[in-house]
Amino acid sequence: MQRILITGSNRGIGLELARQYAARGAQVFATCRDPQSADQLHALAQAHADRVHLVALDTGHPESIAEAASTIHAQTDGLDVLINNAAINPRDDRLRAFGQLEPDPILDVLRVNSIGPVLVTQAFADLLRRGNSARVVNISSGAGSLEQQANGCGYTYHASKAALNMFTRCLAGTLQADGIITIVLNPGWVKTDMGGPNATLEAEQSIRGILDVIDRLTIDDNGAFCQWDGKRLPW
């Protein structure tokens, strides 16, 4: 049985990841800031009570990461896949409009989107080392590609994903010695609360592709920037 940890599991991409892994029979540690208010996630856990475990984890707060790590360490002796999915993209001109940018809200986004995945990976590294062909998958975006944003961008969200991409390259170099494969992955433009109704991909299709990419990873893919369908993306 695979052991999977997913952050940001209460909706959208994270929820669909939890659903598909649970359907496969994996043991899923589904985390989010407030599991008590995550109705769809609760329904999933009730349907798979033997293998879906809900854990509170706010990636923007180190103390929450530490508490979640302590909880999960007590429930498993290893992790096979860590998916750092949690992210925020507030609709706030202080984050995206030149002339109105402010440092504090920008830093709040960076804590969740960029720094959080590194701290989560660090907190669970020992469980990953004891996993079977362990993988770390950081969910990024085409918005984080410098080449694809040559004509300008929305500032904070784009910068947070570009920073995540570099952090992933650093993690890949660090964890390779332990046999852990680390990649950054673009799920595509998905119909979620964040992606909006005009997005081109259904969550089910994107996640089905992501699981296939994760299944097929080899050490040669370590540090890669991949799309949901396996295509390599430019940095």
Coordinates of N, CA and C in Angstrom, one line a residue:
M1 N 0.8 -1.2 0.0 CA 0.0 0.0 0.0 C 0.9 1.3 0.0
Q2 N 0.7 2.1 -1.0 CA 1.4 3.4 -1.0 C 1.0 4.3 0.1
R3 N 1.9 5.1 0.6 CA 1.6 6.1 1.6 C 1.8 7.4 1.1
I4 N 0.8 8.2 1.0 CA 0.8 9.5 0.3 C 0.4 10.6 1.3
L5 N 1.2 11.7 1.2 CA 0.9 12.9 1.9 C 0.6 14.1 1.0
I6 N -0.5 14.7 1.1 CA -1.0 15.8 0.2 C -1.3 17.0 1.0
T7 N -0.7 18.1 0.7 CA -1.1 19.4 1.3 C -2.2 20.1 0.5
G8 N -3.0 20.9 1.1 CA -4.1 21.6 0.4 C -5.1 20.7 -0.1
S9 N -5.6 19.7 0.7 CA -6.5 18.7 0.2 C -7.9 19.0 0.3
N10 N -8.3 20.2 0.7 CA -9.7 20.4 1.0 C -10.5 20.8 -0.3
R11 N -9.9 21.1 -1.4 CA -10.6 21.4 -2.6 C -9.7 21.3 -3.8
G12 N -10.4 21.4 -4.9 CA -9.6 21.5 -6.2 C -8.7 20.4 -6.5
I13 N -7.5 20.7 -6.9 CA -6.5 19.7 -7.2 C -6.1 18.8 -6.1
G14 N -6.0 19.4 -4.9 CA -5.6 18.5 -3.7 C -6.7 17.5 -3.4
L15 N -7.9 17.9 -3.5 CA -9.0 17.0 -3.2 C -9.1 15.9 -4.2
E16 N -8.9 16.3 -5.5 CA -9.0 15.2 -6.5 C -7.8 14.3 -6.4
L17 N -6.6 14.8 -6.0 CA -5.5 13.9 -5.8 C -5.8 12.9 -4.7
A18 N -6.4 13.4 -3.6 CA -6.8 12.5 -2.5 C -7.8 11.5 -2.9
R19 N -8.8 11.9 -3.7 CA -9.8 11.0 -4.2 C -9.2 9.9 -5.1
Q20 N -8.3 10.2 -6.0 CA -7.8 9.2 -6.9 C -6.8 8.3 -6.2
Y21 N -6.0 8.8 -5.3 CA -5.1 7.9 -4.6 C -5.9 7.0 -3.7
A22 N -7.0 7.5 -3.0 CA -7.8 6.7 -2.2 C -8.5 5.5 -3.0
A23 N -9.0 5.9 -4.2 CA -9.6 4.9 -5.1 C -8.6 3.8 -5.5
R24 N -7.3 4.1 -5.5 CA -6.3 3.1 -5.8 C -6.0 2.2 -4.6
G25 N -6.5 2.6 -3.5 CA -6.2 1.8 -2.3 C -5.0 2.3 -1.5
A26 N -4.5 3.5 -1.8 CA -3.4 4.1 -1.0 C -3.8 4.5 0.3
Q27 N -2.8 4.6 1.3 CA -3.1 5.3 2.5 C -2.8 6.8 2.3
V28 N -3.8 7.6 2.5 CA -3.7 9.0 2.2 C -3.7 9.9 3.5
F29 N -2.7 10.7 3.7 CA -2.7 11.7 4.7 C -3.1 13.0 4.0
A30 N -4.4 13.4 4.1 CA -4.9 14.5 3.5 C -4.9 15.7 4.4
T31 N -4.1 16.7 4.1 CA -4.0 17.8 5.0 C -4.5 19.1 4.4
C32 N -4.9 20.0 5.3 CA -5.3 21.4 5.0 C -5.4 22.2 6.2
R33 N -5.6 23.5 6.1 CA -5.6 24.3 7.3 C -6.6 24.0 8.3
D34 N -7.8 23.7 7.8 CA -9.0 23.5 8.8 C -9.8 22.3 8.3
P35 N -9.4 21.1 8.6 CA -10.1 19.9 8.1 C -11.6 19.9 8.6
Q36 N -11.9 20.5 9.7 CA -13.2 20.4 10.3 C -14.2 21.1 9.3
S37 N -13.8 22.1 8.6 CA -14.7 22.8 7.7 C -14.7 22.3 6.2
A38 N -13.9 21.2 6.0 CA -13.7 20.7 4.6 C -14.7 19.6 4.4
D39 N -15.9 20.0 4.0 CA -17.0 19.0 3.9 C -16.8 17.9 2.9
Q40 N -16.3 18.2 1.7 CA -16.0 17.2 0.7 C -14.9 16.3 1.2
L41 N -13.9 16.8 1.8 CA -12.8 16.0 2.3 C -13.3 15.0 3.4
H42 N -14.2 15.5 4.3 CA -14.8 14.7 5.3 C -15.5 13.5 4.7
A43 N -16.3 13.8 3.7 CA -17.1 12.8 3.0 C -16.1 11.7 2.4
L44 N -15.0 12.2 1.8 CA -14.0 11.2 1.3 C -13.5 10.3 2.4
A45 N -13.1 11.0 3.5 CA -12.6 10.2 4.7 C -13.6 9.2 5.2
Q46 N -14.8 9.6 5.2 CA -15.9 8.7 5.7 C -16.0 7.5 4.8
A47 N -15.9 7.7 3.5 CA -16.0 6.7 2.5 C -14.9 5.7 2.5
H48 N -13.7 6.2 2.9 CA -12.5 5.4 3.0 C -11.9 5.5 4.4
A49 N -12.6 5.2 5.4 CA -12.2 5.4 6.8 C -11.0 4.6 7.2
D50 N -10.7 3.6 6.4 CA -9.5 2.7 6.8 C -8.2 3.3 6.2
R51 N -8.3 4.3 5.3 CA -7.1 4.7 4.7 C -6.9 6.2 4.3
V52 N -8.0 7.0 4.6 CA -7.8 8.4 4.4 C -7.8 9.1 5.8
H53 N -6.8 9.7 6.1 CA -6.6 10.4 7.4 C -6.5 11.9 7.3
L54 N -7.3 12.6 8.0 CA -7.3 14.1 7.9 C -6.4 14.7 9.0
V55 N -5.5 15.6 8.5 CA -4.6 16.2 9.4 C -4.5 17.7 9.2
A56 N -4.6 18.5 10.2 CA -4.5 20.0 10.1 C -3.0 20.3 9.8
L57 N -2.8 21.1 8.7 CA -1.5 21.6 8.4 C -1.6 22.9 7.6
D58 N -1.1 23.9 8.2 CA -1.1 25.2 7.5 C 0.4 25.5 7.1
T59 N 0.6 25.4 5.8 CA 2.0 25.5 5.3 C 2.6 26.9 5.5
G60 N 1.9 27.9 5.9 CA 2.4 29.2 6.1 C 2.9 29.4 7.5
H61 N 2.7 28.4 8.4 CA 3.1 28.5 9.8 C 4.0 27.3 10.2
P62 N 5.2 27.5 10.5 CA 6.1 26.4 10.9 C 5.6 25.6 12.0
E63 N 5.0 26.2 13.0 CA 4.5 25.4 14.2 C 3.4 24.4 13.8
S64 N 2.6 24.8 12.8 CA 1.5 23.9 12.3 C 2.2 22.7 11.5
I65 N 3.2 23.0 10.8 CA 4.0 22.0 10.1 C 4.5 21.0 11.0
A66 N 5.1 21.5 12.1 CA 5.7 20.6 13.1 C 4.7 19.7 13.8
E67 N 3.5 20.3 14.1 CA 2.5 19.5 14.8 C 1.9 18.4 13.8
A68 N 1.8 18.8 12.6 CA 1.3 17.8 11.6 C 2.3 16.7 11.4
A69 N 3.6 17.0 11.4 CA 4.7 16.0 11.3 C 4.6 15.1 12.5
S70 N 4.4 15.6 13.7 CA 4.4 14.7 14.9 C 3.2 13.8 14.8
T71 N 2.0 14.3 14.3 CA 0.8 13.5 14.2 C 1.0 12.3 13.2
I72 N 1.6 12.7 12.0 CA 1.8 11.7 11.0 C 2.9 10.7 11.3
H73 N 3.9 11.1 12.0 CA 5.0 10.2 12.4 C 4.4 9.1 13.3
A74 N 3.4 9.5 14.1 CA 2.8 8.5 15.0 C 1.9 7.5 14.3
Q75 N 1.6 7.7 13.0 CA 0.7 6.9 12.2 C 1.3 6.1 11.1
T76 N 2.6 6.4 10.8 CA 3.2 5.6 9.7 C 4.7 5.6 9.9
D77 N 5.4 4.6 9.4 CA 6.8 4.5 9.5 C 7.5 5.0 8.2
G78 N 6.8 5.4 7.2 CA 7.4 5.9 6.0 C 6.4 6.6 5.1
L79 N 6.9 7.4 4.1 CA 6.1 8.0 3.1 C 6.7 7.7 1.8
D80 N 5.8 7.4 0.8 CA 6.3 7.1 -0.6 C 6.1 8.3 -1.5
V81 N 5.1 9.1 -1.3 CA 4.9 10.3 -2.1 C 4.5 11.5 -1.2
L82 N 5.2 12.6 -1.4 CA 4.8 13.8 -0.8 C 4.4 14.8 -1.9
I83 N 3.2 15.3 -1.9 CA 2.7 16.3 -2.9 C 2.5 17.6 -2.2
N84 N 3.3 18.6 -2.4 CA 3.2 19.9 -1.9 C 2.3 20.7 -2.9
N85 N 1.0 20.7 -2.5 CA 0.0 21.3 -3.4 C -0.6 22.6 -2.9
A86 N -0.6 22.8 -1.6 CA -1.2 24.0 -1.0 C -0.6 25.3 -1.6
A87 N -1.5 26.2 -1.9 CA -1.1 27.5 -2.5 C -2.3 28.5 -2.4
I88 N -1.9 29.7 -2.4 CA -2.9 30.8 -2.4 C -2.6 31.8 -3.5
N89 N -3.7 32.4 -4.0 CA -3.6 33.4 -5.0 C -4.7 34.5 -4.8
P90 N -4.6 35.3 -3.8 CA -5.6 36.3 -3.5 C -5.8 37.3 -4.6
R91 N -7.0 37.7 -4.8 CA -7.3 38.7 -5.8 C -7.2 40.1 -5.1
D92 N -6.0 40.6 -5.1 CA -5.6 41.8 -4.3 C -4.6 42.6 -5.0
D93 N -5.0 43.8 -5.3 CA -4.1 44.7 -6.1 C -2.8 44.9 -5.4
R94 N -2.7 44.8 -4.1 CA -1.4 44.9 -3.4 C -0.4 43.8 -3.8
L95 N -0.9 42.8 -4.5 CA -0.1 41.6 -4.9 C 0.2 41.7 -6.4
R96 N -0.6 42.4 -7.1 CA -0.5 42.2 -8.6 C -0.5 43.5 -9.4
A97 N -0.8 44.7 -8.8 CA -0.9 45.9 -9.6 C 0.3 46.8 -9.3
F98 N 1.2 47.0 -10.3 CA 2.3 47.9 -10.1 C 1.8 49.3 -9.7
G99 N 2.5 49.9 -8.7 CA 2.0 51.1 -8.2 C 1.3 50.9 -6.9
Q100 N 0.7 49.7 -6.7 CA 0.0 49.4 -5.4 C 0.6 48.3 -4.6
L101 N 1.7 47.8 -5.1 CA 2.3 46.6 -4.4 C 2.8 47.0 -3.0
E102 N 2.5 46.0 -2.1 CA 2.9 46.2 -0.7 C 3.6 44.9 -0.2
P103 N 4.7 45.1 0.7 CA 5.5 43.9 1.1 C 4.8 42.9 1.9
D104 N 4.0 43.3 2.9 CA 3.4 42.3 3.8 C 2.5 41.3 3.1
P105 N 1.6 41.7 2.3 CA 0.8 40.6 1.6 C 1.6 39.8 0.7
I106 N 2.6 40.4 0.1 CA 3.5 39.6 -0.8 C 4.2 38.5 0.0
L107 N 4.7 38.9 1.1 CA 5.4 37.9 1.9 C 4.5 36.8 2.4
D108 N 3.2 37.1 2.7 CA 2.3 36.1 3.1 C 2.1 35.0 2.0
V109 N 2.0 35.5 0.8 CA 1.9 34.5 -0.3 C 3.2 33.7 -0.5
L110 N 4.3 34.3 -0.4 CA 5.6 33.6 -0.5 C 5.8 32.5 0.6
R111 N 5.3 32.8 1.8 CA 5.4 31.9 2.9 C 4.6 30.6 2.6
V112 N 3.4 30.7 2.0 CA 2.6 29.6 1.7 C 3.1 28.9 0.4
N113 N 3.3 29.6 -0.6 CA 3.6 29.0 -2.0 C 5.0 28.6 -2.2
S114 N 5.9 29.3 -1.6 CA 7.4 29.0 -1.9 C 8.1 28.4 -0.7
I115 N 8.0 29.0 0.4 CA 8.8 28.6 1.6 C 8.1 27.3 2.2
G116 N 6.8 27.4 2.3 CA 6.0 26.3 2.9 C 6.4 24.9 2.4
P117 N 6.5 24.7 1.1 CA 6.8 23.4 0.5 C 8.2 22.9 1.0
V118 N 9.1 23.8 1.1 CA 10.5 23.4 1.5 C 10.4 23.0 3.0
L119 N 9.7 23.7 3.8 CA 9.6 23.4 5.3 C 8.9 22.1 5.5
V120 N 7.8 21.9 4.7 CA 7.1 20.6 4.8 C 8.0 19.4 4.4
T121 N 8.7 19.6 3.3 CA 9.6 18.5 2.8 C 10.7 18.2 3.9
Q122 N 11.2 19.3 4.5 CA 12.2 19.1 5.5 C 11.6 18.4 6.7
A123 N 10.4 18.7 7.1 CA 9.8 18.1 8.3 C 9.5 16.6 8.1
F124 N 9.3 16.2 6.8 CA 8.9 14.8 6.5 C 10.1 14.0 5.8
A125 N 11.3 14.6 5.8 CA 12.4 14.0 5.0 C 12.7 12.6 5.6
D126 N 12.7 12.4 6.9 CA 13.0 11.1 7.5 C 12.0 10.1 7.1
L127 N 10.7 10.4 7.0 CA 9.7 9.4 6.6 C 9.9 9.1 5.1
L128 N 10.3 10.1 4.3 CA 10.5 9.9 2.9 C 11.7 8.9 2.7
R129 N 12.8 9.1 3.5 CA 14.0 8.3 3.4 C 13.6 6.8 3.7
R130 N 12.6 6.6 4.5 CA 12.1 5.2 4.8 C 11.0 4.7 3.9
G131 N 10.7 5.5 2.9 CA 9.7 5.2 2.0 C 10.2 4.3 0.9
N132 N 9.3 3.8 0.0 CA 9.7 3.0 -1.1 C 9.8 3.8 -2.4
S133 N 11.0 4.0 -2.9 CA 11.2 4.8 -4.1 C 10.5 6.2 -4.0
A134 N 10.8 6.8 -2.9 CA 10.0 8.0 -2.5 C 10.2 9.2 -3.5
R135 N 9.1 9.9 -3.6 CA 9.0 11.1 -4.6 C 8.5 12.3 -3.9
V136 N 9.0 13.4 -4.2 CA 8.5 14.7 -3.7 C 8.0 15.5 -5.0
V137 N 6.8 15.8 -5.0 CA 6.2 16.5 -6.2 C 5.6 17.9 -5.7
N138 N 6.3 18.9 -6.2 CA 5.8 20.3 -5.8 C 5.0 20.8 -7.0
I139 N 3.7 21.1 -6.6 CA 2.8 21.6 -7.7 C 3.1 23.1 -7.9
S140 N 3.5 23.4 -9.2 CA 3.8 24.7 -9.6 C 2.8 25.2 -10.6
S141 N 3.3 25.9 -11.6 CA 2.4 26.5 -12.6 C 3.3 27.0 -13.8
G142 N 2.6 27.1 -14.9 CA 3.3 27.8 -16.0 C 3.6 29.2 -15.7
A143 N 2.9 29.7 -14.7 CA 3.2 31.1 -14.3 C 4.6 31.2 -13.7
G144 N 5.2 30.1 -13.3 CA 6.5 30.2 -12.7 C 7.6 30.0 -13.7
S145 N 7.3 29.9 -15.0 CA 8.3 29.8 -16.0 C 8.8 31.2 -16.5
L146 N 10.0 31.5 -16.3 CA 10.6 32.8 -16.7 C 10.4 32.9 -18.2
E147 N 10.6 31.9 -19.0 CA 10.6 32.0 -20.4 C 9.1 32.3 -20.9
Q148 N 8.2 31.7 -20.2 CA 6.8 31.9 -20.7 C 6.2 33.2 -20.2
Q149 N 6.9 33.9 -19.3 CA 6.4 35.2 -18.8 C 7.2 36.4 -19.3
A150 N 7.8 36.3 -20.5 CA 8.7 37.3 -21.0 C 8.0 38.6 -21.2
N151 N 6.7 38.7 -21.3 CA 6.0 40.0 -21.6 C 5.3 40.5 -20.4
G152 N 5.8 40.1 -19.2 CA 5.1 40.7 -18.0 C 4.3 39.6 -17.3
C153 N 3.8 39.9 -16.1 CA 3.1 38.9 -15.3 C 2.4 39.6 -14.1
G154 N 1.7 38.8 -13.3 CA 1.0 39.2 -12.2 C 1.7 39.4 -10.9
Y155 N 3.1 39.5 -11.0 CA 3.9 39.8 -9.9 C 4.0 38.6 -8.9
T156 N 3.2 38.7 -7.8 CA 3.4 37.9 -6.6 C 3.2 36.4 -6.9
Y157 N 2.1 36.0 -7.5 CA 1.8 34.6 -7.7 C 2.9 34.0 -8.6
H158 N 3.2 34.7 -9.7 CA 4.2 34.3 -10.6 C 5.5 34.1 -10.0
A159 N 5.9 35.1 -9.2 CA 7.2 35.1 -8.5 C 7.3 34.0 -7.5
S160 N 6.1 33.7 -6.8 CA 6.1 32.6 -5.8 C 6.3 31.3 -6.4
K161 N 5.8 31.1 -7.6 CA 6.0 29.8 -8.3 C 7.4 29.7 -8.9
A162 N 7.9 30.8 -9.4 CA 9.3 30.8 -9.9 C 10.3 30.4 -8.7
A163 N 10.0 31.0 -7.5 CA 10.8 30.7 -6.4 C 10.7 29.2 -6.0
L164 N 9.4 28.7 -6.0 CA 9.2 27.3 -5.8 C 10.0 26.4 -6.7
N165 N 10.1 26.8 -8.0 CA 10.8 26.0 -9.0 C 12.3 25.9 -8.6
M166 N 12.9 27.0 -8.1 CA 14.3 27.0 -7.7 C 14.5 26.2 -6.5
F167 N 13.6 26.4 -5.5 CA 13.7 25.6 -4.3 C 13.6 24.1 -4.6
T168 N 12.8 23.7 -5.6 CA 12.7 22.3 -6.0 C 14.0 21.8 -6.6
R169 N 14.7 22.6 -7.4 CA 16.0 22.2 -7.9 C 17.0 22.0 -6.8
C170 N 16.9 22.9 -5.8 CA 17.8 22.7 -4.6 C 17.5 21.4 -3.8
L171 N 16.2 21.2 -3.6 CA 15.8 20.0 -2.9 C 16.2 18.7 -3.7
A172 N 16.1 18.8 -5.0 CA 16.4 17.6 -5.9 C 17.9 17.3 -5.7
G173 N 18.8 18.3 -5.6 CA 20.2 18.0 -5.4 C 20.5 17.5 -4.0
T174 N 19.7 18.0 -3.0 CA 19.9 17.5 -1.6 C 19.4 16.1 -1.4
L175 N 18.2 15.8 -1.9 CA 17.6 14.5 -1.6 C 18.0 13.4 -2.5
Q176 N 18.7 13.7 -3.6 CA 19.0 12.6 -4.5 C 19.9 11.5 -3.9
A177 N 20.8 12.0 -2.9 CA 21.7 11.0 -2.3 C 20.9 10.0 -1.5
D178 N 19.7 10.3 -1.1 CA 18.8 9.4 -0.3 C 17.9 8.6 -1.2
G179 N 18.1 8.7 -2.6 CA 17.3 8.0 -3.5 C 15.9 8.6 -3.7
I180 N 15.7 9.8 -3.3 CA 14.4 10.5 -3.4 C 14.4 11.3 -4.6
I181 N 13.3 11.1 -5.5 CA 13.2 11.9 -6.7 C 12.3 13.1 -6.4
T182 N 12.7 14.3 -6.8 CA 12.0 15.5 -6.6 C 11.8 16.2 -7.9
I183 N 10.5 16.6 -8.1 CA 10.2 17.3 -9.4 C 9.2 18.5 -9.0
V184 N 9.1 19.4 -10.0 CA 8.1 20.4 -9.9 C 7.2 20.1 -11.1
L185 N 5.9 20.3 -10.9 CA 4.9 19.8 -11.8 C 3.8 20.9 -12.0
N186 N 3.5 21.2 -13.3 CA 2.4 22.1 -13.7 C 1.2 21.3 -14.0
P187 N 0.1 21.5 -13.2 CA -1.1 20.7 -13.4 C -2.0 21.1 -14.6
G188 N -1.6 22.2 -15.2 CA -2.4 22.8 -16.3 C -3.4 23.8 -15.8
W189 N -4.1 24.3 -16.7 CA -5.2 25.3 -16.3 C -6.4 24.5 -16.0
V190 N -6.7 24.3 -14.7 CA -7.7 23.3 -14.2 C -8.9 24.1 -13.7
K191 N -10.1 23.5 -14.0 CA -11.4 24.1 -13.5 C -11.5 23.9 -12.0
T192 N -11.0 24.8 -11.2 CA -11.1 24.8 -9.8 C -11.5 26.2 -9.3
D193 N -11.6 26.3 -8.0 CA -11.9 27.7 -7.5 C -10.8 28.7 -7.9
M194 N -9.5 28.2 -7.9 CA -8.5 29.1 -8.3 C -8.4 29.2 -9.8
G195 N -8.6 28.1 -10.5 CA -8.4 28.2 -12.0 C -9.6 28.9 -12.7
G196 N -10.8 28.8 -12.1 CA -12.0 29.5 -12.7 C -12.7 28.6 -13.7
P197 N -13.9 29.0 -14.1 CA -14.7 28.2 -14.9 C -14.3 28.2 -16.4
N198 N -13.4 29.1 -16.8 CA -13.0 29.1 -18.2 C -11.7 28.3 -18.4
A199 N -11.2 27.6 -17.4 CA -10.1 26.7 -17.5 C -10.4 25.6 -18.5
T200 N -9.3 25.1 -19.1 CA -9.4 24.1 -20.2 C -9.4 22.7 -19.8
L201 N -9.0 22.4 -18.5 CA -8.9 21.0 -18.0 C -9.9 20.7 -16.9
E202 N -10.5 19.5 -16.9 CA -11.2 19.1 -15.7 C -10.2 18.5 -14.7
A203 N -10.5 18.7 -13.5 CA -9.6 18.2 -12.4 C -9.3 16.7 -12.6
E204 N -10.3 15.9 -12.9 CA -10.2 14.5 -13.0 C -9.1 14.1 -14.1
Q205 N -9.1 14.8 -15.2 CA -8.2 14.5 -16.3 C -6.8 14.9 -15.9
S206 N -6.6 16.1 -15.3 CA -5.3 16.6 -14.9 C -4.7 15.6 -13.9
I207 N -5.5 15.3 -12.9 CA -4.9 14.4 -11.8 C -4.6 13.0 -12.3
R208 N -5.4 12.5 -13.2 CA -5.1 11.2 -13.8 C -3.8 11.2 -14.5
G209 N -3.5 12.3 -15.2 CA -2.2 12.5 -15.8 C -1.1 12.6 -14.8
I210 N -1.3 13.4 -13.8 CA -0.3 13.6 -12.8 C 0.1 12.3 -12.1
L211 N -0.9 11.5 -11.8 CA -0.6 10.2 -11.1 C 0.2 9.3 -12.1
D212 N 0.0 9.4 -13.3 CA 0.7 8.6 -14.3 C 2.2 9.1 -14.4
V213 N 2.3 10.4 -14.4 CA 3.7 11.0 -14.4 C 4.5 10.5 -13.1
I214 N 3.8 10.6 -12.0 CA 4.5 10.2 -10.7 C 4.9 8.7 -10.8
D215 N 4.0 7.9 -11.3 CA 4.2 6.4 -11.3 C 5.5 6.1 -12.2
R216 N 5.7 7.0 -13.2 CA 6.7 6.6 -14.2 C 8.1 7.3 -13.9
L217 N 8.1 8.1 -12.8 CA 9.4 8.8 -12.6 C 10.6 7.9 -12.3
T218 N 11.7 8.3 -12.9 CA 13.0 7.6 -12.6 C 14.0 8.7 -12.1
I219 N 15.1 8.2 -11.7 CA 16.1 9.1 -11.2 C 16.6 10.1 -12.3
D220 N 16.4 9.8 -13.5 CA 16.7 10.7 -14.6 C 15.8 11.9 -14.6
D221 N 14.6 11.8 -14.0 CA 13.7 12.9 -14.0 C 13.9 13.8 -12.8
N222 N 14.9 13.5 -11.9 CA 15.1 14.3 -10.7 C 15.4 15.8 -11.1
G223 N 14.7 16.7 -10.4 CA 14.8 18.1 -10.7 C 14.1 18.6 -11.9
A224 N 13.3 17.8 -12.5 CA 12.6 18.3 -13.8 C 11.4 19.1 -13.5
F225 N 11.1 19.9 -14.5 CA 9.8 20.8 -14.5 C 8.9 20.1 -15.6
C226 N 7.9 19.4 -15.1 CA 7.0 18.7 -16.0 C 5.6 19.2 -16.0
Q227 N 4.9 18.9 -17.0 CA 3.5 19.2 -17.1 C 2.7 18.0 -16.7
W228 N 1.4 18.2 -16.5 CA 0.5 17.1 -16.1 C 0.5 15.9 -17.1
D229 N 0.8 16.1 -18.3 CA 0.8 15.0 -19.3 C 2.2 14.5 -19.6
G230 N 3.2 14.9 -18.8 CA 4.6 14.4 -18.9 C 5.5 15.3 -19.7
K231 N 5.0 16.3 -20.4 CA 5.8 17.1 -21.2 C 6.7 18.0 -20.4
R232 N 8.0 18.1 -20.8 CA 8.9 19.0 -20.0 C 8.7 20.4 -20.4
L233 N 8.8 21.3 -19.4 CA 8.5 22.7 -19.5 C 9.8 23.5 -19.4
P234 N 9.9 24.7 -20.0 CA 11.1 25.6 -19.9 C 11.1 26.3 -18.6
W235 N 12.3 26.5 -18.0 CA 12.4 27.2 -16.8 C 12.1 28.7 -16.9

